[in-house]
Amino acid sequence: MPEGSFDACMADPPYGDTSLDWDNPVKGWIPAVARVLKPVASIWVFGSIRFLAKTFAEMEEHGFRYSQDIVWKKQNGTGFHADRFRRVHEHAVLFYRGAWGDVYHQPQYTRDAIARTVRRKSRPTHTGHIEAGHYVSEDGGPRLMTSVLEVRNEHGRAIHPTQKPLELLAPLIRYSVPPGGSFVVPFGGSGSDLVVARAEGLDAVACELVPGHAQRAAQRLAADAPLFAEV
Ligand SMILES: C[S@@+](CC[C@H](N)C(=O)[O-])C[C@H]1O[C@@H](n2cnc3c(N)ncnc32)[C@H](O)[C@@H]1O
């Protein structure tokens, strides 16, 4: 793929945490993605903390800084360790390259505000901000989406063992990919990111190692993309 092609990347790499055939950590995907992204761009990476912790240094090496992370809360857990907290979440971390003000990021909203007026207190002068401000919200109005996204996983209807729900991917993609923009998916899996791309009118390219997964993703895209609910 030509250098500097894409606005963003949605990466859901093998974490190396399971015994699935394809679940082997992949070396070199960060520089490969960094090359095909535009100079100002962002990368969402899904993973466990164990996996993500290892990506920070390599991201920095390629000019990507940490921006924020979200938690995906599922209705049930994966894996079973009777001596630990029952794990019902995963993380996604956003990295960016360029000045944050130049990086496309469109805040996402839910429409479940409750009516209230919030007055912000004047801050002490030593912070350098002394102005008071307030905002008013209305019942059912827009409310900034929280960093914990509660979305049911695809158990029972997935075509891939780690298929991400469309309702989870959509707000992240809308946040980071400009209208009419493009993104790359280095680990395509079931093609969920591509389904969202099509629904949003975005361009996307995915790579997938396992021919069977790629074939099923292509069939899924060839069929009418399923409609999905707004989060
Ligand atoms: C965690 S899954 C991605 C799931 C995807 N987000 C979805 O919603 O269906 C990781 C995928 O990466 C694929 N994969 C593993 N190594 C790869 C490689 N070197 N290049 C491309 N794909 C690879 C695996 O076969 C697997 O389908």
Coordinates of C-alpha atoms and ligand atoms in Angstrom, one line a residue:
M1 CA 0.0 0.0 0.0
P2 CA 1.3 3.5 -0.8
E3 CA 2.9 5.5 2.0
G4 CA 0.6 8.1 3.6
S5 CA -2.6 6.6 2.3
F6 CA -5.0 6.5 5.4
D7 CA -6.4 8.9 8.0
A8 CA -6.6 6.2 10.7
C9 CA -6.1 2.6 11.7
M10 CA -8.4 0.2 13.6
A11 CA -6.1 -2.5 15.0
D12 CA -7.3 -5.6 16.8
P13 CA -4.2 -7.7 16.8
P14 CA -3.7 -11.2 18.2
Y15 CA -3.0 -10.6 21.9
G16 CA -1.2 -13.9 22.3
D17 CA -3.4 -14.6 25.4
T18 CA -5.2 -17.7 24.1
S19 CA -4.4 -21.0 22.5
L20 CA -6.3 -20.2 19.2
D21 CA -4.2 -21.2 16.1
W22 CA -3.8 -17.6 14.9
D23 CA -3.3 -16.0 18.3
N24 CA 0.4 -15.3 17.9
P25 CA 1.8 -11.9 18.5
V26 CA 2.7 -10.3 15.2
K27 CA 6.0 -8.5 14.9
G28 CA 6.4 -5.4 12.8
W29 CA 2.8 -4.4 12.4
I30 CA 3.2 -0.9 14.0
P31 CA 5.9 0.3 11.6
A32 CA 4.0 -1.2 8.7
V33 CA 0.8 0.7 9.7
A34 CA 2.8 3.9 10.5
R35 CA 4.1 3.9 7.0
V36 CA 0.7 3.7 5.3
L37 CA -0.8 6.4 7.6
K38 CA -0.8 10.1 6.7
P39 CA 1.7 12.2 8.7
V40 CA -1.2 13.3 11.0
A41 CA -3.2 10.2 11.9
S42 CA -4.6 8.1 14.7
I43 CA -4.5 4.4 15.6
W44 CA -7.0 2.6 17.9
V45 CA -5.6 -0.6 19.3
F46 CA -7.7 -3.2 21.1
G47 CA -6.2 -5.5 23.7
S48 CA -5.7 -6.7 27.2
I49 CA -3.5 -4.5 29.4
R50 CA -0.8 -7.3 29.3
F51 CA -0.7 -6.9 25.5
L52 CA -1.2 -3.1 25.3
A53 CA 1.6 -2.4 27.7
K54 CA 4.1 -3.8 25.2
T55 CA 2.9 -1.5 22.4
F56 CA 3.5 1.9 24.0
A57 CA 7.3 2.0 23.4
E58 CA 7.0 0.9 19.8
M59 CA 4.2 3.4 19.2
E60 CA 6.4 6.2 20.5
E61 CA 9.3 5.0 18.4
H62 CA 7.1 5.7 15.3
G63 CA 5.9 9.1 16.5
F64 CA 2.6 8.0 18.0
R65 CA 1.6 9.3 21.4
Y66 CA -1.1 8.1 23.9
S67 CA -4.3 10.1 23.7
Q68 CA -7.0 8.2 25.7
D69 CA -8.4 4.7 26.3
I70 CA -11.9 3.3 26.5
V71 CA -13.3 0.2 28.2
W72 CA -15.6 -2.1 26.4
K73 CA -17.9 -3.7 29.0
K74 CA -19.5 -6.9 27.9
Q75 CA -22.5 -8.7 29.2
N76 CA -20.5 -11.8 30.0
G77 CA -16.9 -12.8 30.5
T78 CA -14.4 -14.6 28.4
G79 CA -12.1 -17.1 30.1
F80 CA -12.5 -18.4 33.6
H81 CA -10.2 -17.9 36.5
A82 CA -11.9 -18.8 39.8
D83 CA -9.3 -16.9 41.8
R84 CA -9.7 -13.5 40.0
F85 CA -12.3 -10.9 39.4
R86 CA -14.7 -12.1 36.7
R87 CA -13.3 -10.3 33.6
V88 CA -16.1 -8.7 31.5
H89 CA -14.1 -5.9 29.8
E90 CA -11.5 -5.1 27.2
H91 CA -9.6 -2.0 26.4
A92 CA -9.0 0.1 23.3
V93 CA -6.3 2.8 23.3
L94 CA -6.0 5.7 21.0
F95 CA -2.6 6.8 19.8
Y96 CA -2.0 9.8 17.5
R97 CA 0.7 11.4 15.4
G98 CA 0.9 15.2 14.8
A99 CA -0.4 18.1 16.9
W100 CA -3.6 17.0 18.7
G101 CA -5.4 20.1 17.3
D102 CA -4.7 18.9 13.8
V103 CA -5.7 15.3 14.4
Y104 CA -9.3 14.7 13.4
H105 CA -11.4 13.8 16.5
Q106 CA -15.1 14.3 16.6
P107 CA -16.6 13.9 20.1
Q108 CA -19.5 11.4 20.2
Y109 CA -22.8 11.9 22.0
T110 CA -25.6 9.8 23.3
R111 CA -29.1 11.4 23.6
D112 CA -29.8 10.7 27.2
A113 CA -29.0 13.9 29.0
I114 CA -31.1 14.8 32.0
A115 CA -32.2 18.4 32.5
R116 CA -29.8 20.3 34.7
T117 CA -27.7 23.4 34.9
V118 CA -24.2 23.0 36.0
R119 CA -22.3 26.0 37.3
R120 CA -18.6 25.6 37.2
K121 CA -16.8 27.2 40.2
S122 CA -14.2 29.8 39.6
R123 CA -10.9 28.2 39.8
P124 CA -8.3 29.6 42.1
T125 CA -6.1 32.3 40.4
H126 CA -3.0 30.2 40.6
T127 CA -4.3 27.8 37.9
G128 CA -4.5 30.7 35.5
H129 CA -8.2 30.2 34.8
I130 CA -10.5 32.5 36.7
E131 CA -13.6 32.7 34.6
A132 CA -16.8 31.0 35.8
G133 CA -18.9 29.2 33.3
H134 CA -22.1 27.0 33.2
Y135 CA -23.9 24.8 30.9
V136 CA -27.6 23.8 30.6
S137 CA -28.7 20.4 29.4
E138 CA -32.2 19.2 28.5
D139 CA -33.9 15.8 29.0
G140 CA -33.1 13.5 26.1
G141 CA -30.5 16.0 24.8
P142 CA -26.9 15.2 23.8
R143 CA -24.5 13.9 26.4
L144 CA -20.8 13.3 25.8
M145 CA -20.3 9.6 25.4
T146 CA -18.5 8.1 28.4
S147 CA -15.2 6.2 28.2
V148 CA -17.0 3.0 29.2
L149 CA -19.0 1.5 26.3
E150 CA -21.5 -1.1 27.4
V151 CA -22.1 -3.2 24.4
R152 CA -23.2 -6.9 24.2
N153 CA -20.7 -9.2 22.6
E154 CA -21.5 -11.3 19.6
H155 CA -21.7 -14.7 21.4
G156 CA -24.1 -17.0 19.6
R157 CA -24.1 -15.1 16.3
A158 CA -20.5 -14.4 15.5
I159 CA -18.7 -15.7 12.4
H160 CA -15.3 -15.2 14.1
P161 CA -14.1 -16.1 17.6
T162 CA -13.2 -12.5 18.6
Q163 CA -15.7 -10.6 16.4
K164 CA -16.2 -7.1 17.7
P165 CA -19.7 -5.7 17.7
L166 CA -20.5 -3.0 15.2
E167 CA -22.0 -0.8 17.9
L168 CA -18.6 -0.8 19.7
L169 CA -16.5 0.0 16.6
A170 CA -18.8 2.6 15.1
P171 CA -18.3 5.4 17.7
L172 CA -14.5 4.9 17.6
I173 CA -14.4 5.1 13.8
R174 CA -16.7 8.1 13.7
Y175 CA -14.5 9.8 16.3
S176 CA -11.3 9.3 14.4
V177 CA -12.1 9.1 10.7
P178 CA -13.2 12.3 8.9
P179 CA -16.3 12.2 6.7
G180 CA -15.3 10.7 3.4
G181 CA -12.0 9.6 4.9
S182 CA -10.2 6.3 5.0
F183 CA -8.8 3.8 7.4
V184 CA -6.7 0.6 7.4
V185 CA -7.5 -2.6 9.3
P186 CA -4.4 -4.7 9.7
F187 CA -6.2 -7.7 11.4
G188 CA -9.5 -8.0 9.6
G189 CA -11.1 -11.0 11.3
S190 CA -14.9 -11.0 10.5
G191 CA -14.8 -7.7 8.6
S192 CA -16.8 -5.8 11.3
D193 CA -14.8 -2.6 10.7
L194 CA -15.5 -2.8 7.0
V195 CA -19.3 -3.2 7.6
V196 CA -19.1 0.1 9.7
A197 CA -17.0 1.7 7.0
R198 CA -19.7 1.0 4.4
A199 CA -22.5 2.2 6.6
E200 CA -20.6 5.4 7.3
G201 CA -19.6 6.0 3.6
L202 CA -15.8 5.6 4.4
D203 CA -13.1 3.9 2.6
A204 CA -11.3 1.0 4.4
V205 CA -8.9 -1.7 3.5
A206 CA -8.4 -4.8 5.7
C207 CA -5.7 -7.6 5.7
E208 CA -6.5 -11.1 7.1
L209 CA -4.1 -13.9 7.4
V210 CA -6.5 -16.9 7.6
P211 CA -8.2 -17.5 4.2
G212 CA -11.4 -18.9 5.8
H213 CA -11.8 -15.7 7.9
A214 CA -11.2 -13.5 4.9
Q215 CA -13.7 -15.5 2.8
R216 CA -16.4 -15.2 5.5
A217 CA -15.8 -11.5 5.9
A218 CA -16.1 -11.1 2.1
Q219 CA -19.4 -13.1 2.1
R220 CA -20.7 -10.9 5.0
L221 CA -19.9 -7.8 3.0
A222 CA -21.4 -9.2 -0.1
A223 CA -24.7 -9.8 1.7
D224 CA -26.6 -6.8 2.8
A225 CA -24.7 -5.3 5.7
P226 CA -26.7 -5.8 8.8
L227 CA -28.2 -2.7 10.3
F228 CA -27.0 -1.9 13.7
A229 CA -28.3 0.0 16.6
E230 CA -26.9 3.3 17.8
V231 CA -25.1 3.0 21.1
Ligands
LIG1 C1 -8.5 -10.3 17.2 S1 -8.8 -10.9 15.6 C2 -9.7 -9.5 14.8 C3 -11.2 -9.6 15.0 C4 -11.9 -8.4 14.3 N1 -11.6 -7.2 15.0 C5 -13.4 -8.7 14.2 O1 -14.2 -7.8 14.7 O2 -13.8 -9.7 13.7 C6 -7.3 -10.9 14.9 C7 -7.2 -11.4 13.5 O3 -5.9 -11.2 12.9 C8 -5.6 -12.3 12.1 N2 -4.1 -12.3 11.9 C9 -3.3 -12.9 12.7 N3 -2.0 -12.7 12.3 C10 -2.1 -11.9 11.2 C11 -1.2 -11.3 10.3 N4 0.1 -11.5 10.4 N5 -1.7 -10.6 9.3 C12 -3.0 -10.4 9.1 N6 -3.9 -10.9 9.9 C13 -3.5 -11.6 11.0 C14 -6.2 -13.5 12.7 O4 -6.4 -14.5 11.8 C15 -7.5 -12.9 13.3 O5 -8.6 -13.1 12.4

